[in-house]
Tab-separated table of C-alpha atoms and ligand atoms in Angstrom:
chain	number	residue	atom	x	y	z
A	1	MET	CA	-26.632	24.893	61.902
A	2	ARG	CA	-24.330	22.265	60.524
A	3	ARG	CA	-23.165	22.682	56.920
A	4	ASP	CA	-22.780	19.496	54.984
A	5	ALA	CA	-19.323	18.734	53.622
A	6	LYS	CA	-20.256	19.577	50.044
A	7	GLU	CA	-21.663	22.988	50.953
A	8	SER	CA	-18.663	24.075	53.018
A	9	ARG	CA	-16.335	22.969	50.232
A	10	ILE	CA	-18.245	25.251	47.864
A	11	VAL	CA	-18.145	28.211	50.311
A	12	MET	CA	-14.369	27.833	50.757
A	13	ARG	CA	-13.871	27.639	47.064
A	14	VAL	CA	-15.867	30.802	46.330
A	15	TYR	CA	-13.744	32.718	48.836
A	16	ASP	CA	-10.631	31.489	47.030
A	17	ILE	CA	-12.037	32.415	43.627
A	18	ILE	CA	-12.815	35.949	44.801
A	19	GLU	CA	-9.392	36.287	46.398
A	20	ARG	CA	-7.552	35.005	43.325
A	21	LYS	CA	-9.413	37.399	41.048
A	22	ARG	CA	-8.766	40.249	43.480
A	23	ASP	CA	-5.040	39.450	43.316
A	24	GLY	CA	-4.988	39.406	39.514
A	25	VAL	CA	-4.569	35.642	39.062
A	26	GLU	CA	-6.071	34.213	35.854
A	27	LEU	CA	-8.911	31.840	36.784
A	28	GLY	CA	-9.428	28.461	35.184
A	29	ARG	CA	-12.555	27.313	33.343
A	30	ASP	CA	-13.578	25.036	36.218
A	31	GLU	CA	-13.386	27.860	38.758
A	32	ILE	CA	-15.540	30.141	36.619
A	33	ARG	CA	-18.018	27.340	35.969
A	34	ALA	CA	-18.236	26.556	39.691
A	35	LEU	CA	-18.867	30.218	40.486
A	36	VAL	CA	-21.621	30.617	37.885
A	37	GLU	CA	-23.282	27.284	38.693
A	38	GLY	CA	-23.121	28.070	42.402
A	39	PHE	CA	-24.698	31.489	41.878
A	40	THR	CA	-27.450	30.187	39.599
A	41	SER	CA	-28.387	27.467	42.073
A	42	GLY	CA	-28.362	29.848	45.053
A	43	ARG	CA	-25.315	28.365	46.828
A	44	VAL	CA	-23.235	31.456	46.057
A	45	ALA	CA	-24.743	34.553	47.661
A	46	ASP	CA	-25.297	37.963	46.044
A	47	TYR	CA	-22.567	39.514	48.225
A	48	GLU	CA	-20.031	36.917	47.085
A	49	MET	CA	-20.881	37.343	43.423
A	50	ALA	CA	-20.866	41.143	43.811
A	51	ALA	CA	-17.372	40.997	45.339
A	52	TRP	CA	-16.153	38.806	42.481
A	53	LEU	CA	-17.741	41.111	39.884
A	54	MET	CA	-15.989	44.127	41.409
A	55	ALA	CA	-12.670	42.274	41.355
A	56	ALA	CA	-13.328	41.306	37.710
A	57	CYS	CA	-14.144	44.922	36.856
A	58	ILE	CA	-10.987	46.269	38.444
A	59	ARG	CA	-8.589	43.512	37.343
A	60	GLY	CA	-10.232	42.810	33.975
A	61	LEU	CA	-10.874	39.379	32.480
A	62	THR	CA	-8.470	37.645	30.095
A	63	ARG	CA	-9.841	36.341	26.782
A	64	GLY	CA	-9.778	32.816	28.253
A	65	GLU	CA	-11.760	33.894	31.318
A	66	THR	CA	-14.233	35.785	29.127
A	67	VAL	CA	-14.819	32.730	26.943
A	68	ALA	CA	-15.234	30.533	30.052
A	69	LEU	CA	-17.724	32.992	31.577
A	70	THR	CA	-19.687	33.158	28.315
A	71	ASP	CA	-19.877	29.354	28.145
A	72	ALA	CA	-20.861	29.004	31.799
A	73	MET	CA	-23.635	31.596	31.536
A	74	ARG	CA	-24.936	30.134	28.284
A	75	ALA	CA	-24.914	26.636	29.773
A	76	SER	CA	-26.852	27.852	32.847
A	77	GLY	CA	-30.028	27.402	30.782
A	78	GLY	CA	-31.253	25.650	27.666
A	79	TYR	CA	-30.582	26.195	23.994
A	80	VAL	CA	-33.184	27.388	21.496
A	81	ASP	CA	-32.825	24.960	18.625
A	82	LEU	CA	-34.318	26.492	15.489
A	83	SER	CA	-33.524	23.623	13.138
A	84	GLY	CA	-36.289	23.029	10.665
A	85	LEU	CA	-36.839	26.766	10.140
A	86	PRO	CA	-35.803	28.622	6.984
A	87	ARG	CA	-32.126	29.616	7.286
A	88	PRO	CA	-30.254	31.802	7.845
A	89	ILE	CA	-31.696	33.173	11.067
A	90	VAL	CA	-30.356	36.547	12.162
A	91	ASP	CA	-29.888	38.467	15.392
A	92	LYS	CA	-28.462	41.759	16.628
A	93	HIS	CA	-27.368	43.240	19.949
A	94	SER	CA	-26.322	46.655	21.194
A	95	THR	CA	-23.777	47.141	23.957
A	96	GLY	CA	-26.085	49.725	25.525
A	97	GLY	CA	-26.915	53.326	24.890
A	98	VAL	CA	-29.247	56.199	25.658
A	99	GLY	CA	-32.320	56.521	23.444
A	100	ASP	CA	-31.201	53.364	21.630
A	101	ASN	CA	-34.433	51.793	20.397
A	102	THR	CA	-32.895	50.383	17.217
A	103	THR	CA	-33.993	46.802	17.977
A	104	LEU	CA	-37.652	47.852	17.851
A	105	VAL	CA	-37.095	49.053	14.285
A	106	VAL	CA	-34.336	46.815	12.953
A	107	ALA	CA	-35.762	43.445	14.039
A	108	PRO	CA	-39.139	43.898	12.266
A	109	VAL	CA	-37.456	45.513	9.241
A	110	VAL	CA	-35.133	42.538	8.745
A	111	ALA	CA	-37.940	40.047	9.429
A	112	ALA	CA	-40.038	41.858	6.805
A	113	THR	CA	-37.291	41.267	4.212
A	114	GLY	CA	-37.920	37.547	4.718
A	115	LEU	CA	-35.086	36.672	7.122
A	116	PRO	CA	-36.268	35.155	10.425
A	117	VAL	CA	-35.117	37.131	13.482
A	118	ALA	CA	-34.823	35.439	16.897
A	119	LYS	CA	-33.474	37.682	19.608
A	120	MET	CA	-32.797	37.605	23.317
A	121	SER	CA	-32.581	41.162	24.668
A	122	GLY	CA	-31.669	42.725	27.998
A	123	ARG	CA	-33.054	45.217	30.487
A	124	ALA	CA	-31.933	48.718	31.420
A	125	LEU	CA	-28.387	48.662	32.738
A	126	GLY	CA	-26.869	51.628	34.568
A	127	HIS	CA	-27.838	54.813	32.749
A	128	THR	CA	-28.702	52.933	29.529
A	129	GLY	CA	-32.107	51.657	28.460
A	130	GLY	CA	-33.088	48.035	27.777
A	131	THR	CA	-35.245	46.616	24.992
A	132	LEU	CA	-37.227	44.398	27.382
A	133	ASP	CA	-38.265	47.375	29.513
A	134	LYS	CA	-39.263	49.273	26.383
A	135	LEU	CA	-41.330	46.366	25.087
A	136	GLU	CA	-43.016	45.990	28.476
A	137	ALA	CA	-44.320	49.561	28.089
A	138	ILE	CA	-46.795	47.931	25.682
A	139	PRO	CA	-49.615	46.709	27.944
A	140	GLY	CA	-49.728	42.919	28.283
A	141	LEU	CA	-46.630	42.148	26.210
A	142	ARG	CA	-44.659	39.139	27.474
A	143	THR	CA	-40.861	39.053	27.400
A	144	ASP	CA	-40.512	35.699	29.161
A	145	LEU	CA	-41.162	33.299	26.293
A	146	THR	CA	-40.199	29.713	26.908
A	147	LYS	CA	-37.846	27.960	24.504
A	148	GLU	CA	-40.806	26.258	22.847
A	149	GLU	CA	-42.788	29.505	22.539
A	150	LEU	CA	-39.796	31.247	20.987
A	151	GLN	CA	-39.364	28.404	18.478
A	152	ARG	CA	-43.084	28.397	17.593
A	153	GLN	CA	-43.266	32.166	17.183
A	154	VAL	CA	-40.219	32.391	14.918
A	155	GLN	CA	-41.705	29.544	12.884
A	156	ALA	CA	-45.108	31.255	12.648
A	157	ILE	CA	-44.235	34.911	12.017
A	158	GLY	CA	-40.462	35.038	11.578
A	159	LEU	CA	-39.837	37.348	14.555
A	160	ALA	CA	-39.545	37.051	18.340
A	161	ILE	CA	-37.823	39.147	21.006
A	162	THR	CA	-37.615	37.702	24.478
A	163	GLY	CA	-35.553	37.973	27.655
A	164	GLN	CA	-33.451	35.743	29.857
A	165	THR	CA	-35.712	33.367	31.796
A	166	ALA	CA	-35.379	30.464	34.198
A	167	ASP	CA	-34.644	28.270	31.163
A	168	LEU	CA	-32.740	30.748	28.971
A	169	ALA	CA	-29.439	32.244	30.203
A	170	PRO	CA	-30.687	32.512	33.827
A	171	ALA	CA	-27.159	33.238	35.068
A	172	ASP	CA	-26.960	36.334	32.874
A	173	ARG	CA	-30.373	37.468	34.138
A	174	ALA	CA	-29.242	37.304	37.781
A	175	ILE	CA	-25.708	38.634	37.240
A	176	TYR	CA	-27.028	41.451	35.025
A	177	ALA	CA	-29.354	42.668	37.791
A	178	LEU	CA	-26.518	42.516	40.317
A	179	ARG	CA	-24.116	44.422	38.049
A	180	ASP	CA	-26.753	47.098	37.546
A	181	ALA	CA	-26.971	47.633	41.324
A	182	THR	CA	-23.247	47.395	42.170
A	183	ALA	CA	-21.463	49.648	39.640
A	184	THR	CA	-19.918	46.610	37.949
A	185	VAL	CA	-21.101	47.153	34.400
A	186	HIS	CA	-18.019	48.793	32.846
A	187	SER	CA	-15.900	45.775	31.989
A	188	ILE	CA	-15.072	44.474	28.527
A	189	GLY	CA	-15.094	40.856	29.736
A	190	LEU	CA	-18.362	41.158	31.673
A	191	ILE	CA	-20.157	42.945	28.831
A	192	ALA	CA	-18.811	40.587	26.152
A	193	SER	CA	-19.769	37.453	28.104
A	194	SER	CA	-23.198	38.824	29.054
A	195	ILE	CA	-24.043	39.629	25.445
A	196	MET	CA	-22.508	36.553	23.843
A	197	SER	CA	-24.078	34.144	26.376
A	198	LYS	CA	-27.487	35.399	25.240
A	199	LYS	CA	-26.534	35.299	21.571
A	200	LEU	CA	-25.152	31.766	21.744
A	201	ALA	CA	-28.201	30.458	23.641
A	202	VAL	CA	-30.247	30.999	20.479
A	203	ASP	CA	-29.587	29.141	17.259
A	204	ALA	CA	-29.050	32.210	15.016
A	205	ASP	CA	-26.586	31.982	12.129
A	206	ALA	CA	-25.673	35.644	11.710
A	207	ILE	CA	-25.268	38.239	14.465
A	208	VAL	CA	-24.614	41.973	14.073
A	209	LEU	CA	-23.260	43.770	17.134
A	210	ASP	CA	-23.783	47.505	17.594
A	211	VAL	CA	-20.892	48.558	19.802
A	212	LYS	CA	-21.502	52.005	21.224
A	213	VAL	CA	-18.638	54.406	21.838
A	214	GLY	CA	-18.596	57.810	23.518
A	215	ARG	CA	-19.881	59.655	26.568
A	216	GLY	CA	-23.063	57.638	27.045
A	217	ALA	CA	-21.539	54.262	26.151
A	218	PHE	CA	-19.911	51.816	28.556
A	219	MET	CA	-16.840	52.202	26.354
A	220	GLN	CA	-15.938	55.868	26.176
A	221	ARG	CA	-12.636	55.352	24.327
A	222	LEU	CA	-12.481	54.119	20.739
A	223	ALA	CA	-9.670	51.660	21.569
A	224	ASP	CA	-11.845	50.006	24.276
A	225	ALA	CA	-14.865	49.837	21.970
A	226	ARG	CA	-12.709	48.138	19.329
A	227	ASP	CA	-11.407	45.700	21.934
A	228	LEU	CA	-14.986	44.890	23.040
A	229	ALA	CA	-16.081	44.410	19.422
A	230	GLU	CA	-13.104	42.176	18.620
A	231	THR	CA	-13.679	40.081	21.753
A	232	MET	CA	-17.347	39.446	20.943
A	233	VAL	CA	-16.708	38.811	17.254
A	234	ALA	CA	-13.999	36.277	18.162
A	235	ILE	CA	-16.262	34.474	20.671
A	236	GLY	CA	-19.095	34.296	18.150
A	237	ARG	CA	-16.902	33.096	15.295
A	238	ALA	CA	-15.245	30.472	17.469
A	239	ALA	CA	-18.756	29.162	18.146
A	240	GLY	CA	-19.347	28.857	14.408
A	241	ARG	CA	-21.538	31.937	13.945
A	242	ARG	CA	-21.192	34.681	11.346
A	243	VAL	CA	-20.592	37.850	13.360
A	244	GLY	CA	-20.111	41.452	12.305
A	245	ALA	CA	-19.870	44.664	14.298
A	246	VAL	CA	-20.618	48.337	13.818
A	247	LEU	CA	-19.060	50.936	16.111
A	248	SER	CA	-21.575	53.771	16.518
A	249	SER	CA	-21.396	57.065	18.331
A	250	MET	CA	-23.129	57.460	21.684
A	251	ASP	CA	-21.827	60.951	22.508
A	252	GLN	CA	-25.369	62.309	22.430
A	253	PRO	CA	-28.586	60.279	22.783
A	254	LEU	CA	-29.861	58.524	19.680
A	255	GLY	CA	-33.104	59.965	18.305
A	256	ARG	CA	-35.204	62.377	20.335
A	257	ALA	CA	-36.869	60.112	22.904
A	258	VAL	CA	-35.249	58.710	26.057
A	259	GLY	CA	-37.504	56.466	28.135
A	260	ASN	CA	-39.624	53.401	27.557
A	261	ALA	CA	-43.095	54.161	26.153
A	262	CYS	CA	-41.776	57.257	24.370
A	263	GLU	CA	-39.089	55.174	22.622
A	264	VAL	CA	-41.708	52.657	21.482
A	265	ALA	CA	-43.689	55.540	19.966
A	266	GLU	CA	-40.557	56.907	18.291
A	267	ALA	CA	-39.651	53.485	16.839
A	268	LEU	CA	-43.136	53.337	15.336
A	269	GLN	CA	-42.563	56.733	13.726
A	270	VAL	CA	-39.447	55.358	12.018
A	271	LEU	CA	-41.402	52.281	10.894
A	272	GLU	CA	-43.960	54.698	9.450
A	273	GLY	CA	-41.266	56.450	7.389
A	274	GLU	CA	-40.854	59.381	9.778
A	275	GLY	CA	-38.918	59.900	13.006
A	276	PRO	CA	-35.462	61.352	13.663
A	277	ASN	CA	-32.859	61.135	10.881
A	278	ASP	CA	-30.044	59.770	13.067
A	279	LEU	CA	-32.196	56.911	14.354
A	280	ARG	CA	-33.371	56.026	10.850
A	281	GLU	CA	-29.796	56.203	9.516
A	282	LEU	CA	-28.425	53.813	12.155
A	283	CYS	CA	-31.385	51.442	11.795
A	284	LEU	CA	-30.862	51.218	8.025
A	285	GLU	CA	-27.131	50.610	8.543
A	286	LEU	CA	-27.686	47.801	11.074
A	287	ALA	CA	-30.510	46.213	9.093
A	288	ALA	CA	-28.397	46.327	5.920
A	289	ARG	CA	-25.473	44.632	7.678
A	290	MET	CA	-27.749	41.912	9.059
A	291	VAL	CA	-29.147	41.260	5.574
A	292	LEU	CA	-25.635	41.301	4.083
A	293	LEU	CA	-24.272	38.911	6.699
A	294	ALA	CA	-27.140	36.542	5.918
A	295	ASP	CA	-26.324	36.694	2.166
A	296	GLY	CA	-29.585	38.551	1.489
A	297	ALA	CA	-27.877	41.458	-0.309
A	298	ALA	CA	-24.745	41.981	-2.387
A	299	ASP	CA	-23.496	45.009	-0.458
A	300	VAL	CA	-24.423	47.461	2.298
A	301	GLU	CA	-26.095	49.906	-0.106
A	302	SER	CA	-28.442	47.287	-1.569
A	303	GLY	CA	-29.127	46.040	1.976
A	304	LYS	CA	-30.161	49.578	2.913
A	305	GLU	CA	-32.472	49.748	-0.098
A	306	LEU	CA	-34.156	46.483	0.942
A	307	ALA	CA	-34.564	47.800	4.488
A	308	ALA	CA	-35.971	51.129	3.253
A	309	GLN	CA	-38.473	49.249	1.047
A	310	ALA	CA	-39.616	47.164	4.024
A	311	ILE	CA	-40.392	50.442	5.818
A	312	GLU	CA	-42.018	52.189	2.856
A	313	SER	CA	-44.289	49.234	2.016
A	314	GLY	CA	-45.555	49.096	5.637
A	315	ALA	CA	-44.377	45.478	5.897
A	316	ALA	CA	-41.970	46.231	8.749
A	317	ARG	CA	-44.611	48.030	10.820
A	318	ASP	CA	-47.041	45.157	10.229
A	319	LYS	CA	-44.345	42.723	11.372
A	320	LEU	CA	-43.878	44.582	14.669
A	321	LEU	CA	-47.644	44.543	15.234
A	322	GLN	CA	-47.739	40.782	14.531
A	323	MET	CA	-44.981	40.237	17.072
A	324	VAL	CA	-46.721	42.345	19.708
A	325	GLU	CA	-49.928	40.382	19.204
A	326	ALA	CA	-48.119	37.033	19.320
A	327	GLN	CA	-46.490	38.009	22.633
A	328	GLY	CA	-49.820	39.027	24.182
A	329	GLY	CA	-49.375	42.792	23.836
A	330	ASP	CA	-52.119	45.338	23.213
A	331	VAL	CA	-51.764	46.127	19.502
A	332	GLY	CA	-54.282	48.966	19.944
A	333	ALA	CA	-51.667	50.857	21.981
A	334	LEU	CA	-49.430	50.926	18.903
A	335	VAL	CA	-52.220	51.987	16.577
A	336	ASP	CA	-53.074	54.806	18.982
A	337	VAL	CA	-49.852	55.598	20.876
A	338	ALA	CA	-51.744	57.971	23.202
A	339	ARG	CA	-52.752	54.720	24.956
A	340	LEU	CA	-49.152	53.948	25.904
A	341	PRO	CA	-48.178	54.859	29.500
A	342	ARG	CA	-47.507	58.590	29.983
A	343	SER	CA	-46.441	60.019	33.332
A	344	ARG	CA	-48.394	62.943	34.712
A	345	PHE	CA	-45.812	65.614	35.529
A	346	GLU	CA	-44.197	67.579	32.759
A	347	VAL	CA	-41.320	70.044	33.106
A	348	THR	CA	-39.677	71.919	30.245
A	349	LEU	CA	-35.962	72.668	30.159
A	350	ARG	CA	-35.445	76.015	28.406
A	351	ALA	CA	-32.354	77.464	26.742
A	352	PRO	CA	-30.542	79.981	28.976
A	353	ARG	CA	-29.148	81.878	25.953
A	354	ASP	CA	-29.210	82.082	22.149
A	355	GLY	CA	-26.773	79.861	20.296
A	356	ILE	CA	-26.065	76.472	18.777
A	357	VAL	CA	-26.200	73.283	20.812
A	358	GLN	CA	-22.597	72.081	21.177
A	359	ARG	CA	-23.226	69.038	23.380
A	360	VAL	CA	-26.071	66.921	24.769
A	361	ASP	CA	-24.135	64.649	27.105
A	362	ALA	CA	-25.605	61.157	26.665
A	363	LEU	CA	-24.375	59.916	30.059
A	364	VAL	CA	-25.987	62.804	31.948
A	365	THR	CA	-29.148	62.527	29.850
A	366	GLY	CA	-29.345	58.815	30.688
A	367	ARG	CA	-28.951	59.613	34.390
A	368	ALA	CA	-31.641	62.272	34.100
A	369	ALA	CA	-33.996	59.690	32.545
A	370	VAL	CA	-33.278	57.307	35.451
A	371	ALA	CA	-33.969	60.167	37.905
A	372	ALA	CA	-37.292	60.745	36.145
A	373	GLY	CA	-38.145	57.065	36.779
A	374	ALA	CA	-37.354	55.494	33.396
A	375	GLY	CA	-34.612	53.288	34.921
A	376	ARG	CA	-34.222	51.230	38.092
A	377	SER	CA	-32.695	52.317	41.332
A	378	GLY	CA	-31.587	49.177	43.153
A	379	LYS	CA	-31.677	45.523	42.101
A	380	ASP	CA	-35.421	45.063	42.386
A	381	GLY	CA	-36.382	48.652	41.559
A	382	MET	CA	-39.473	49.403	39.510
A	383	ILE	CA	-39.511	51.126	36.142
A	384	ASP	CA	-41.981	53.882	35.336
A	385	HIS	CA	-42.744	53.099	31.709
A	386	GLY	CA	-44.397	56.489	31.166
A	387	ALA	CA	-41.399	58.532	32.356
A	388	GLY	CA	-38.875	59.961	29.938
A	389	ILE	CA	-37.379	62.853	28.065
A	390	ALA	CA	-38.236	64.348	24.671
A	391	LEU	CA	-35.240	66.160	23.222
A	392	CYS	CA	-36.368	69.264	21.313
A	393	ARG	CA	-32.805	70.293	20.404
A	394	LYS	CA	-29.772	68.179	19.569
A	395	VAL	CA	-26.152	68.923	18.676
A	396	GLY	CA	-25.759	71.439	15.846
A	397	GLU	CA	-29.277	72.861	16.164
A	398	ALA	CA	-29.893	76.564	16.828
A	399	VAL	CA	-31.946	77.723	19.785
A	400	ALA	CA	-33.076	81.106	21.120
A	401	ALA	CA	-33.054	82.010	24.820
A	402	GLY	CA	-36.228	80.714	26.490
A	403	GLU	CA	-37.049	78.136	23.815
A	404	PRO	CA	-37.463	74.498	24.920
A	405	LEU	CA	-34.394	72.257	24.865
A	406	ALA	CA	-36.210	69.211	26.254
A	407	VAL	CA	-39.448	68.133	27.944
A	408	ILE	CA	-39.294	65.775	30.934
A	409	ARG	CA	-42.109	63.503	32.088
A	410	ALA	CA	-42.218	61.866	35.533
A	411	SER	CA	-44.784	60.489	37.925
A	412	ASP	CA	-44.242	63.247	40.485
A	413	GLU	CA	-42.859	66.736	40.640
A	414	LYS	CA	-39.821	65.802	42.747
A	415	ARG	CA	-38.588	63.314	40.166
A	416	ALA	CA	-39.301	65.714	37.306
A	417	ARG	CA	-37.322	68.484	39.060
A	418	ALA	CA	-34.372	66.160	39.822
A	419	ALA	CA	-34.265	65.130	36.156
A	420	HIS	CA	-34.539	68.779	35.076
A	421	GLU	CA	-31.553	69.758	37.187
A	422	LEU	CA	-29.401	66.971	35.780
A	423	LEU	CA	-30.480	67.531	32.204
A	424	ALA	CA	-29.619	71.245	32.417
A	425	SER	CA	-25.984	70.202	32.920
A	426	ALA	CA	-26.111	67.862	29.888
A	427	TYR	CA	-26.595	70.774	27.485
A	428	CYS	CA	-23.884	73.122	26.320
A	429	ILE	CA	-24.804	76.038	24.043
A	430	GLY	CA	-22.216	78.168	22.253
A	431	PRO	CA	-21.895	80.588	19.354
A	432	GLU	CA	-19.978	78.372	16.919
A	433	ALA	CA	-21.117	75.507	14.643
A	434	ALA	CA	-20.779	72.054	16.219
A	435	SER	CA	-18.961	69.123	14.630
A	436	PRO	CA	-20.076	65.816	16.164
A	437	ARG	CA	-18.245	62.636	15.111
A	438	PRO	CA	-20.044	60.550	12.470
A	439	LEU	CA	-22.859	58.334	13.761
A	440	VAL	CA	-21.342	55.206	12.226
A	441	VAL	CA	-17.742	55.396	13.400
A	442	GLU	CA	-16.513	52.204	11.727
A	443	ALA	CA	-17.633	48.726	10.788
A	444	PHE	CA	-15.927	45.375	11.255
A	445	ASP	CA	-16.087	43.269	8.106
A	446	THR	CA	-19.525	41.748	7.862
B	1	LIG	N1	-25.995	44.426	27.056
B	1	LIG	C1	-25.947	43.214	27.662
B	1	LIG	O1	-26.713	42.311	27.316
B	1	LIG	N2	-25.045	43.015	28.630
B	1	LIG	C2	-24.174	43.972	29.022
B	1	LIG	O2	-23.366	43.729	29.889
B	1	LIG	C3	-24.232	45.239	28.398
B	1	LIG	C4	-25.155	45.440	27.411
């Protein structure tokens, strides 16, 4: 088969781009744009992009390359223009964690305070969960809104959460799936550009970034988490947005549920004024910072009060239900969470000795959840929305030998056993009191 001149020029060029990145040369904007455009249009193959991503992971991306990649991925699709809507419009994004269902709480809470929220989320990545997969645990719910549908929904109810589509950040959608399958997630430049391309594709004024740090985060060292936060804040501000960041601990999973349907149910508990304290605390912090950044409160404390009122009045829960209905989801499954997917096999992990839980390793717990079926294996892998882990004990809590530490759900016994084996190594029990680092490690001026 004869290649036309244009095609072979592109193939040659991709080889060069991979080679230059492999050798640590800083790429130009035009090279990065050509790579992303080529991949989005199908002229650059998965194997070529995967090789480039690995080179980018190992060599790192400069700030200039990161900005160019963000712009190229954002420009791969359209822009959601929200002019004409009440301003300011707010958004948030997490860099990825285990048991991190904050968006399902924070977005409706902030929308219930009267600030429109328009958000493009992501899927599970590596051992971490993704908001889109969690939302899709609700039967019927759509996460592929078109630009026009997103605009209309934010106009009508003040809240929409959608995913990358063929017309919204399609390059991020495809590269994200490839990174998930090729161990190329852990890179400040790739994470920053993936997140900021989604954020800048939507016309939000104020964006709060929850940058996770610790065992279960992509950034395990505080210095790297700060670098990631600074990179994203700088990209957002250069694009004229108000951007703030919170660094939060991901040493142990957030809350007590790790999975998809079970995290939806847990988010509802928080919206009903219950649920785990750590999850509620972080949700109030993030919601307060979103409100503050949008000039809706004088300081973080009054922002937290507004957020707490939105929960206590039931307005935030109602807002989530409105969003689910607007996106075609079965609201009945939120009213009666027993209707959410629930996998058949259940295995309990029991404490081998008396003591105090010293560690629940978030990375290993995330891997155990994937083994149970809550995450993907492979690029086109399926998610079992009913699989997951309920943590009965977390760091600092006492347990007696034989008492449950966690309950695992999976669709078959083999998966449940594999998850059980992994999860057993996530727990460490000792005689002394535990001293985890604070949940909110630090905040960048918002
Ligand atoms: N969230 C994203 O959207 N992209 C990443 O790369 C990591 C977390």
